[in-house]
Coordinates of C-alpha atoms in Angstrom, one line a residue:
M1 CA 0.0 0.0 0.0
I2 CA 1.2 3.5 -0.8
Y3 CA 0.6 6.2 1.8
P4 CA 1.4 9.9 1.8
K5 CA 4.5 10.7 4.0
I6 CA 2.8 13.6 5.8
P7 CA 1.3 12.2 9.0
L8 CA -1.6 14.6 9.1
A9 CA -2.8 13.4 5.7
Q10 CA -2.5 9.8 6.9
S11 CA -4.6 10.6 10.0
I12 CA -7.4 12.3 7.9
I13 CA -7.6 9.4 5.5
E14 CA -7.5 6.6 8.1
I15 CA -10.2 8.3 10.2
C16 CA -12.4 8.7 7.1
L17 CA -12.0 5.0 6.4
A18 CA -12.6 3.9 10.0
K19 CA -15.9 5.9 10.0
G20 CA -17.1 4.4 6.7
I21 CA -16.7 7.5 4.6
T22 CA -15.5 6.2 1.3
T23 CA -16.9 8.5 -1.5
I24 CA -14.2 11.0 -2.4
I25 CA -14.5 13.7 -5.0
I26 CA -11.1 15.3 -5.8
S27 CA -10.4 18.4 -7.7
P28 CA -6.8 18.2 -9.0
G29 CA -4.2 20.5 -7.4
S30 CA -0.8 20.4 -5.7
R31 CA -1.3 21.4 -2.1
N32 CA -3.9 18.6 -1.7
A33 CA -1.4 16.0 -3.2
P34 CA -0.9 14.2 0.1
L35 CA -4.7 13.6 0.4
T36 CA -5.0 12.6 -3.2
I37 CA -2.2 10.1 -3.0
G38 CA -3.7 8.5 0.1
F39 CA -7.3 8.3 -1.1
V40 CA -6.5 7.2 -4.7
N41 CA -4.1 4.5 -3.7
N42 CA -6.5 2.8 -1.2
P43 CA -9.0 0.6 -3.0
A44 CA -11.5 1.0 -0.1
F45 CA -12.3 4.5 -1.4
Q46 CA -14.4 5.3 -4.5
C47 CA -12.6 8.3 -5.9
Y48 CA -13.8 10.7 -8.6
S49 CA -11.8 13.4 -10.3
I50 CA -13.8 16.6 -11.2
A51 CA -11.7 19.6 -12.2
D52 CA -14.1 22.4 -11.5
E53 CA -14.6 22.7 -7.8
R54 CA -18.1 24.2 -8.1
T55 CA -19.2 21.3 -10.3
A56 CA -17.4 18.8 -8.0
A57 CA -19.2 20.0 -5.0
F58 CA -22.7 19.7 -6.5
F59 CA -21.7 16.3 -8.0
G60 CA -20.7 15.1 -4.6
M61 CA -23.9 16.6 -3.1
G62 CA -25.9 14.6 -5.7
I63 CA -24.3 11.4 -4.6
A64 CA -24.9 12.2 -0.9
Q65 CA -28.5 13.1 -1.7
Q66 CA -29.1 9.6 -2.9
T67 CA -26.9 7.5 -0.5
K68 CA -27.7 9.6 2.6
K69 CA -24.0 9.2 3.5
P70 CA -21.4 12.0 3.5
A71 CA -19.4 12.6 0.3
V72 CA -15.9 14.1 0.8
L73 CA -14.7 17.0 -1.3
V74 CA -11.0 17.5 -1.6
C75 CA -9.4 20.6 -3.0
T76 CA -6.1 22.5 -3.2
S77 CA -5.5 25.8 -1.4
G78 CA -6.6 29.3 -2.4
S79 CA -9.7 30.3 -4.3
A80 CA -10.4 26.6 -5.2
L81 CA -12.1 26.3 -1.8
L82 CA -14.4 29.2 -2.4
N83 CA -16.0 27.5 -5.4
Y84 CA -17.5 24.9 -3.0
Y85 CA -19.7 27.5 -1.4
P86 CA -22.9 27.4 -3.5
A87 CA -23.2 23.6 -3.0
F88 CA -22.1 24.0 0.7
A89 CA -25.0 26.4 1.3
E90 CA -27.4 24.1 -0.6
A91 CA -26.3 21.2 1.5
F92 CA -26.9 23.2 4.6
Y93 CA -30.4 24.1 3.8
S94 CA -31.3 20.8 2.2
Q95 CA -29.8 18.8 5.1
I96 CA -27.4 16.8 2.9
P97 CA -24.1 15.5 4.5
L98 CA -20.9 16.9 2.9
I99 CA -17.4 16.9 4.2
V100 CA -15.1 19.5 2.7
I101 CA -11.4 18.8 3.3
S102 CA -9.3 21.7 2.1
A103 CA -5.5 21.6 1.8
D104 CA -3.9 24.8 3.2
R105 CA -0.5 26.3 3.7
P106 CA 0.8 26.5 7.3
Q107 CA -0.3 29.5 9.3
S108 CA 3.1 31.1 8.9
K109 CA 2.6 31.4 5.1
I110 CA -0.8 33.2 5.4
D111 CA -0.9 36.9 4.5
I112 CA 2.8 37.2 3.7
G113 CA 2.4 37.3 -0.1
D114 CA 2.5 33.6 -0.9
G115 CA 0.7 32.5 -4.0
Q116 CA -2.6 30.6 -4.0
T117 CA -3.1 31.5 -0.4
I118 CA -6.2 32.9 1.3
R119 CA -7.6 32.9 4.8
Q120 CA -9.2 29.4 4.7
E121 CA -10.1 28.8 8.3
N122 CA -13.8 29.2 9.0
V123 CA -14.5 30.4 5.5
F124 CA -17.9 28.7 5.5
A125 CA -18.7 29.8 9.1
N126 CA -22.2 31.0 8.3
H127 CA -23.3 27.7 6.9
S128 CA -21.0 25.1 8.4
L129 CA -22.2 22.8 11.1
Y130 CA -18.6 22.3 12.3
N131 CA -15.2 23.8 11.4
A132 CA -12.1 21.7 12.1
N133 CA -9.1 23.9 11.8
L134 CA -6.2 21.5 12.1
L135 CA -2.7 22.0 13.2
A136 CA 0.1 20.9 10.9
D137 CA 1.4 18.3 13.4
V138 CA -0.4 15.1 14.3
S139 CA -2.1 15.3 17.6
V140 CA -5.0 13.9 19.7
E141 CA -6.7 17.3 19.3
N142 CA -6.6 17.0 15.5
D143 CA -8.0 13.5 15.6
L144 CA -10.9 14.7 17.9
K145 CA -11.7 17.5 15.5
I146 CA -11.7 15.2 12.4
N147 CA -13.9 12.7 14.3
E148 CA -16.3 15.5 15.4
A149 CA -16.6 16.9 11.9
I150 CA -17.5 13.5 10.4
T151 CA -19.9 12.6 13.2
I152 CA -21.7 15.9 12.9
A153 CA -22.1 15.6 9.1
I154 CA -23.7 12.2 9.7
I155 CA -25.9 13.0 12.6
K156 CA -27.0 16.5 11.8
R157 CA -27.1 15.9 8.0
G158 CA -25.2 18.8 6.7
P159 CA -21.9 20.2 5.6
V160 CA -18.7 20.5 7.6
H161 CA -15.3 21.9 6.9
I162 CA -11.9 20.3 7.7
N163 CA -8.9 22.6 6.9
A164 CA -5.6 20.9 6.8
P165 CA -2.2 22.7 6.5
F166 CA 0.5 20.8 4.6
E167 CA 4.1 21.9 4.3
E168 CA 6.3 21.0 1.3
P169 CA 7.4 18.5 0.1
L170 CA 3.9 17.3 -0.8
Y171 CA 4.4 14.3 -3.1
E172 CA 6.6 12.0 -0.9
T173 CA 5.2 8.5 -0.1
V174 CA 5.9 5.7 2.3
S175 CA 4.8 2.0 2.4
D176 CA 3.8 2.0 6.0
L177 CA 1.6 4.1 8.2
S178 CA 3.4 6.3 10.8
V179 CA 0.3 7.3 12.7
K180 CA -2.1 5.5 15.1
I181 CA -5.5 7.1 15.0
S182 CA -8.2 7.4 17.6
T183 CA -11.9 7.3 16.5
T184 CA -15.1 8.0 18.2
A185 CA -18.4 6.0 17.6
V186 CA -21.3 7.6 15.8
A187 CA -24.4 7.3 17.9
N188 CA -27.7 9.0 17.1
K189 CA -29.7 10.2 20.0
A190 CA -33.0 8.4 20.3
N191 CA -36.1 10.6 20.5
E192 CA -37.2 10.6 24.1
N193 CA -40.7 12.1 23.6
S194 CA -43.3 9.6 24.8
I195 CA -46.9 9.1 23.8
Q196 CA -48.0 10.9 26.9
D197 CA -46.4 14.1 25.6
L198 CA -48.9 14.1 22.7
G199 CA -52.1 14.3 24.8
Q200 CA -52.6 18.0 24.8
Y201 CA -52.0 18.2 21.0
A202 CA -54.4 15.4 20.4
S203 CA -57.0 17.3 22.3
I204 CA -56.5 20.4 20.1
W205 CA -56.6 18.1 17.0
N206 CA -59.8 16.4 18.0
Q207 CA -61.6 19.7 18.3
S208 CA -60.5 21.1 15.0
A209 CA -62.6 20.8 11.9
K210 CA -60.1 22.2 9.4
K211 CA -56.7 20.6 9.4
M212 CA -54.1 21.1 6.6
I213 CA -51.0 18.9 6.1
L214 CA -48.5 20.6 3.8
V215 CA -45.5 18.5 2.6
G216 CA -42.3 20.0 1.2
V217 CA -39.2 18.2 -0.1
N218 CA -39.4 14.7 1.2
D219 CA -37.6 11.4 0.5
P220 CA -39.5 8.7 -1.4
D221 CA -41.1 5.9 0.6
S222 CA -40.5 7.7 3.9
I223 CA -44.2 7.8 4.9
D224 CA -46.1 4.5 5.4
Q225 CA -49.1 3.9 3.2
E226 CA -51.3 3.3 6.2
I227 CA -50.6 6.9 7.4
S228 CA -51.5 8.3 4.0
N229 CA -54.7 6.3 4.1
A230 CA -55.5 7.6 7.5
F231 CA -55.2 11.2 6.2
A232 CA -57.4 10.4 3.2
E233 CA -60.1 8.9 5.4
D234 CA -60.4 11.9 7.7
E235 CA -62.9 14.5 6.3
S236 CA -61.4 17.3 8.3
I237 CA -57.9 16.9 6.7
I238 CA -56.6 18.4 3.4
V239 CA -53.2 17.1 2.3
M240 CA -51.2 19.4 0.0
T241 CA -48.1 18.0 -1.5
E242 CA -45.4 19.4 -3.8
T243 CA -43.7 17.7 -6.7
T244 CA -40.6 17.2 -4.5
S245 CA -42.6 15.6 -1.7
N246 CA -42.6 12.2 -3.3
L247 CA -45.9 11.5 -1.4
H248 CA -48.9 10.3 -3.4
H249 CA -52.6 9.5 -2.8
S250 CA -55.5 10.0 -5.1
T251 CA -57.2 12.4 -2.5
F252 CA -54.1 14.5 -2.0
I253 CA -53.7 17.9 -3.8
N254 CA -50.4 17.8 -5.8
N255 CA -50.9 21.0 -7.8
I256 CA -51.2 23.6 -5.1
D257 CA -50.9 26.7 -7.4
T258 CA -53.6 25.4 -9.8
I259 CA -56.0 25.0 -6.8
I260 CA -55.5 28.2 -4.9
T261 CA -54.4 30.9 -7.4
P262 CA -58.0 31.6 -8.5
F263 CA -59.3 31.8 -4.9
S264 CA -61.4 34.7 -3.8
N265 CA -61.0 36.3 -0.4
E266 CA -64.0 34.3 0.7
D267 CA -62.3 31.1 -0.5
F268 CA -59.1 31.9 1.4
E269 CA -61.1 32.7 4.6
Y270 CA -63.0 29.4 4.4
F271 CA -59.9 27.2 3.7
Q272 CA -57.8 28.9 6.4
P273 CA -56.8 26.0 8.5
E274 CA -57.1 25.8 12.3
I275 CA -54.2 23.4 12.4
L276 CA -51.3 23.4 9.9
I277 CA -48.9 20.4 10.1
T278 CA -45.8 20.6 8.0
F279 CA -43.0 18.3 7.3
G280 CA -40.3 17.9 4.7
G281 CA -38.0 20.6 3.4
M282 CA -38.5 23.8 1.5
I283 CA -41.8 24.8 -0.1
V284 CA -41.7 25.8 -3.8
S285 CA -45.1 27.4 -4.0
K286 CA -45.0 31.2 -3.3
R287 CA -48.8 31.2 -3.4
I288 CA -49.3 28.8 -0.5
K289 CA -46.8 30.8 1.5
A290 CA -48.7 34.0 0.8
F291 CA -52.0 32.3 1.7
L292 CA -50.8 31.0 5.0
R293 CA -48.9 34.1 6.0
K294 CA -52.0 36.2 5.5
Y295 CA -54.6 33.7 6.7
K296 CA -52.5 32.2 9.5
P297 CA -53.5 28.9 11.2
K298 CA -54.2 29.0 15.0
H299 CA -51.6 26.2 15.4
H300 CA -48.7 25.4 13.2
W301 CA -46.8 22.2 14.1
H302 CA -43.6 21.2 12.2
I303 CA -42.2 17.7 12.4
D304 CA -38.5 17.3 11.8
T305 CA -35.7 15.7 13.8
L306 CA -33.4 18.8 13.4
R307 CA -35.1 22.0 12.4
A308 CA -38.3 23.9 12.3
Y309 CA -38.6 27.1 10.1
D310 CA -41.3 29.5 11.0
T311 CA -42.2 29.9 7.3
F312 CA -45.6 31.4 7.9
G313 CA -45.0 33.4 11.0
A314 CA -47.3 31.1 13.0
L315 CA -45.1 28.2 14.3
T316 CA -46.4 27.0 17.7
H317 CA -44.6 23.7 18.2
H318 CA -41.7 21.7 16.8
F319 CA -42.1 17.9 17.1
V320 CA -38.6 16.4 17.1
Y321 CA -39.6 13.2 15.4
E322 CA -39.2 11.6 12.0
P323 CA -42.7 12.2 10.5
N324 CA -43.4 8.5 10.1
T325 CA -42.6 7.9 13.8
F326 CA -44.7 10.9 14.9
F327 CA -47.9 9.9 13.0
K328 CA -47.6 6.3 14.2
A329 CA -47.7 7.6 17.8
F330 CA -50.1 10.5 17.2
L331 CA -52.9 9.2 15.0
P332 CA -54.0 6.4 17.4
V333 CA -54.7 9.0 20.1
T334 CA -56.8 11.2 17.8
N335 CA -60.5 11.0 16.9
S336 CA -62.4 12.0 13.8
I337 CA -64.7 15.0 13.7
N338 CA -67.6 15.9 11.3
S339 CA -66.3 18.4 8.7
D340 CA -66.9 19.4 5.1
Y341 CA -63.3 20.7 4.8
F342 CA -62.1 17.9 2.6
M343 CA -65.3 17.7 0.6
K344 CA -65.3 21.3 -0.4
M345 CA -61.6 21.3 -1.4
D346 CA -62.1 18.1 -3.4
A347 CA -64.9 19.8 -5.3
V348 CA -62.5 22.6 -6.2
K349 CA -59.9 20.1 -7.2
Q350 CA -62.3 18.3 -9.6
L351 CA -63.3 21.6 -11.2
R352 CA -59.7 22.7 -11.6
L353 CA -58.8 19.4 -13.2
A354 CA -61.5 19.7 -15.8
K355 CA -60.5 23.3 -16.6
H356 CA -56.8 22.3 -16.7
E357 CA -57.5 19.6 -19.3
I358 CA -59.6 21.9 -21.5
Y359 CA -56.9 24.6 -21.4
L360 CA -54.0 22.2 -22.2
S361 CA -56.0 20.8 -25.2
K362 CA -56.3 24.2 -26.9
I363 CA -53.1 26.1 -26.3
P364 CA -50.3 26.2 -28.9
F365 CA -46.8 24.7 -28.6
S366 CA -45.1 26.3 -25.6
D367 CA -43.3 25.7 -22.4
F368 CA -46.5 24.5 -20.7
T369 CA -47.4 21.9 -23.4
V370 CA -43.8 20.7 -23.4
F371 CA -43.8 20.1 -19.7
E372 CA -47.0 18.2 -19.9
K373 CA -45.8 16.0 -22.7
V374 CA -42.3 15.5 -21.2
I375 CA -43.6 14.6 -17.7
Q376 CA -46.2 12.2 -19.1
S377 CA -43.4 10.5 -21.1
L378 CA -41.2 9.7 -18.1
P379 CA -40.5 6.0 -17.7
E380 CA -42.0 4.2 -14.7
D381 CA -39.7 3.7 -11.7
S382 CA -37.2 6.4 -13.0
Q383 CA -35.7 9.3 -11.2
L384 CA -36.5 12.9 -12.2
Q385 CA -34.1 15.7 -11.4
I386 CA -35.4 19.2 -12.1
S387 CA -33.6 22.5 -12.3
N388 CA -34.8 25.6 -10.5
S389 CA -36.6 28.7 -11.7
S390 CA -39.3 28.1 -14.3
A391 CA -38.7 24.3 -14.6
I392 CA -39.7 23.4 -11.1
R393 CA -42.7 25.7 -11.2
Y394 CA -44.1 24.2 -14.4
A395 CA -43.5 20.7 -13.0
Q396 CA -45.7 21.7 -10.0
L397 CA -48.7 22.0 -12.4
I398 CA -48.4 18.6 -13.9
D399 CA -49.3 15.2 -12.4
I400 CA -46.3 12.9 -12.1
K401 CA -46.5 9.1 -11.9
P402 CA -46.2 7.9 -8.3
S403 CA -43.4 5.5 -9.1
I404 CA -41.1 8.4 -10.2
E405 CA -38.7 9.9 -7.6
V406 CA -38.4 13.6 -7.9
Y407 CA -35.5 15.9 -6.7
C408 CA -34.6 19.5 -7.0
N409 CA -32.1 21.7 -5.2
R410 CA -34.6 23.7 -3.2
G411 CA -32.3 24.5 -0.2
T412 CA -31.2 27.8 -1.8
S413 CA -33.2 27.4 -5.0
G414 CA -30.2 28.3 -7.1
I415 CA -29.6 27.4 -10.8
D416 CA -25.9 27.1 -10.3
G417 CA -25.4 23.4 -9.9
S418 CA -28.6 21.6 -11.0
T419 CA -26.9 19.6 -13.8
S420 CA -24.0 18.6 -11.6
T421 CA -26.3 17.4 -8.9
A422 CA -28.4 15.4 -11.3
I423 CA -25.3 13.7 -12.7
G424 CA -24.0 12.9 -9.2
A425 CA -27.4 11.5 -8.3
A426 CA -27.5 9.4 -11.5
V427 CA -24.1 7.9 -10.6
A428 CA -25.2 7.0 -7.1
N429 CA -28.7 5.9 -7.8
K430 CA -28.2 3.6 -10.9
K431 CA -31.9 4.2 -11.9
Q432 CA -32.8 5.7 -15.2
T433 CA -32.3 9.4 -14.5
V434 CA -33.9 12.2 -16.5
F435 CA -32.9 15.8 -15.9
I436 CA -35.3 18.6 -17.0
T437 CA -33.7 22.0 -17.2
G438 CA -34.1 25.4 -18.6
D439 CA -31.5 27.0 -21.0
I440 CA -30.0 29.5 -18.5
S441 CA -29.6 26.9 -15.8
F442 CA -28.0 24.5 -18.3
L443 CA -25.6 27.0 -19.7
Y444 CA -24.7 28.3 -16.3
D445 CA -23.6 24.8 -15.2
S446 CA -22.2 23.6 -18.5
N447 CA -19.0 22.4 -16.8
A448 CA -21.1 19.6 -15.3
L449 CA -20.7 17.8 -18.6
W450 CA -16.9 17.8 -18.2
N451 CA -17.3 14.6 -16.3
S452 CA -16.1 11.1 -17.2
Y453 CA -18.6 9.3 -14.9
I454 CA -21.9 10.2 -16.6
P455 CA -24.0 7.0 -17.0
K456 CA -24.8 6.1 -20.6
N457 CA -28.5 6.2 -20.0
F458 CA -28.5 9.7 -18.5
K459 CA -31.0 12.0 -20.2
I460 CA -31.0 15.8 -20.3
I461 CA -34.2 17.4 -21.5
L462 CA -33.3 21.0 -22.2
I463 CA -36.2 23.5 -22.7
N464 CA -34.7 26.5 -24.6
N465 CA -36.9 29.5 -24.7
G466 CA -34.1 31.9 -25.4
G467 CA -33.6 33.4 -21.9
G468 CA -34.7 33.4 -18.3
G469 CA -38.4 32.7 -18.8
I470 CA -39.1 33.1 -15.0
F471 CA -38.6 36.8 -15.3
R472 CA -41.4 37.1 -17.9
I473 CA -44.0 35.8 -15.4
L474 CA -42.8 37.9 -12.5
P475 CA -44.1 41.4 -11.7
G476 CA -42.0 44.0 -13.5
H477 CA -41.8 42.4 -17.0
E478 CA -41.8 45.1 -19.7
E479 CA -40.3 44.4 -23.1
S480 CA -37.2 46.5 -23.4
T481 CA -33.4 46.2 -24.1
V482 CA -32.8 46.6 -20.3
F483 CA -35.2 43.8 -19.5
N484 CA -34.0 41.4 -22.2
T485 CA -30.3 42.0 -21.3
F486 CA -30.2 42.4 -17.6
F487 CA -33.2 40.3 -16.4
E488 CA -34.1 37.7 -19.0
T489 CA -30.5 37.3 -20.3
S490 CA -31.7 36.8 -23.9
H491 CA -29.4 34.7 -26.1
C492 CA -29.2 32.7 -29.3
L493 CA -27.1 29.8 -27.9
T494 CA -27.9 26.1 -28.2
A495 CA -26.5 23.0 -26.6
E496 CA -25.4 21.4 -29.9
Q497 CA -21.7 22.1 -29.7
L498 CA -21.4 21.4 -26.0
A499 CA -23.1 18.0 -26.6
K500 CA -20.7 17.2 -29.4
M501 CA -17.7 18.3 -27.4
Y502 CA -18.6 16.1 -24.4
G503 CA -19.7 13.1 -26.3
F504 CA -23.5 13.3 -25.8
S505 CA -26.1 12.2 -28.3
Y506 CA -28.0 15.3 -29.4
S507 CA -31.4 15.9 -30.9
I508 CA -33.9 18.7 -31.2
A509 CA -37.7 19.3 -31.2
S510 CA -39.6 22.5 -32.0
N511 CA -43.3 21.3 -32.3
E512 CA -45.5 18.6 -30.9
A513 CA -44.9 16.1 -33.7
S514 CA -41.1 16.3 -33.4
L515 CA -41.3 16.3 -29.6
A516 CA -43.3 13.1 -29.6
S517 CA -40.9 11.3 -31.9
S518 CA -37.8 12.7 -30.2
L519 CA -39.0 11.5 -26.8
V520 CA -39.4 7.9 -28.1
D521 CA -35.9 8.0 -29.6
L522 CA -34.5 9.5 -26.4
Y523 CA -35.6 6.6 -24.2
A524 CA -34.6 4.0 -26.8
Q525 CA -31.0 5.2 -27.0
N526 CA -28.9 4.1 -24.1
E527 CA -25.4 3.9 -25.6
L528 CA -24.5 7.5 -24.9
P529 CA -25.9 10.1 -22.5
C530 CA -28.3 12.3 -24.4
V531 CA -29.4 15.9 -24.7
L532 CA -32.8 16.6 -26.2
E533 CA -33.1 20.3 -26.8
I534 CA -36.7 21.7 -27.2
F535 CA -37.1 25.1 -28.6
T536 CA -40.2 27.1 -27.4
P537 CA -41.5 30.5 -28.3
T538 CA -39.9 33.2 -26.1
L539 CA -42.7 35.8 -26.6
K540 CA -45.7 33.5 -26.0
N541 CA -44.8 31.3 -23.0
D542 CA -45.6 33.9 -20.3
S543 CA -49.0 34.9 -21.6
I544 CA -50.0 31.3 -22.1
L545 CA -49.1 30.5 -18.5
L546 CA -50.7 33.6 -17.0
Q547 CA -53.9 33.0 -19.0
Y548 CA -54.0 29.4 -17.6
F549 CA -54.7 30.7 -14.1
K550 CA -57.4 33.0 -15.3
E551 CA -59.3 30.1 -17.0
L552 CA -59.3 27.8 -14.0
V553 CA -62.4 29.4 -12.4

């Protein structure tokens, strides 16, 4: 076995191995050579080489999103480290475990004019769950910090930073370890809340005729079917789910904006919940946020083992449970109550569904029709990754097959690493993965394609409307040079040359007929990763979408 000669590098690598952390994404550099040598020469580690640190971080996050285990990011010193920050922040808000190990120069070399040197310690302080600033020499204190960082990433499900100073020479190796590490066990604290603690909340529940359950980003298969059935059988409960909730039942409302956008003030007043229960991560729908912030529930209970955001300014209790565990304990101590809450919302749902189908049948080729056709075409039991901005919002309006797992970077809702995340997820998941993205998001993260690990059956469906379409449906849109240049980012670029350069199969569609045939060909071809680029009319998409909400009444 080949080991780096530097003892500190040996300690980091051996502690990672002892704690079962084996996915390593390395961005090439010199200062991190001791770590690279150690990780790459040990077959226990699965190492990936991704040159662009921003891409590498989102790629690693995509792997961690799927495996639920920390991925390690390794980079050289200087500005390389700063390129991790977008993914680091996303991992923080999406509760995805990441371990950043940055190589640094010794403290004596900082701020004296040395090249490729910045103040690396605590650089992620605002979003890091733990910062391990190591000393250059091996010590028990260093081992404790490394252990603590890894443990916190696992238990608290988020990003941590280990900063390791290495002095030259950096490339020397040895055949035997010179360190003896100490490790600490990873033990999760069991929830100590007992069934008796739920009595007062069950009493409130049993007297409330209007109860809303709102589900944000959620892992597939994390809620038992018997719990979903219990929700569906209670006429005082409305369940609203988002595309990213991965929770399905025929009685649930999975197109929130379609339902509530046309509401009158009287509708909002009637459907104002007495109790709001939330679980899962971030909520996409701005309309449901506006509704519940204005028409606040009397009680808002959030269920999560780690955090509870007061999204609606009405949070009254945080249940520190896994949602499945909570409902298994809570539902048996509750009673049903007579209510027309579900019945009236279901009537609205059926009306909206009919209006939705009528509208989709008569509109011309546009973003909206493309999303409907594309989402309907997705293979059963596949994974769907969606970029931010317009893409995730259109997806919220379309029914998705229950067997399809859906993911989107909603922690910070940025467009910066959606493609990289999707590729990392495809590598880890092994399922057929389809990534739906807009043109600006795709172009912004084009270095994601500079990646030699992309599965052959990975599909990118790129909807190119010539700019940032989201800005055309937001308040403030007015056709002008300023708008087109500084908001929409108008362009005439395509993915064709990028696809060719990176070895992707490439095809285009620009109408319903070509889209239908292209989708068939897309799923039939699995010898190369594919890009299907769909061109839609820039100047029509916004009016078609805005008119949709007007015709739902």
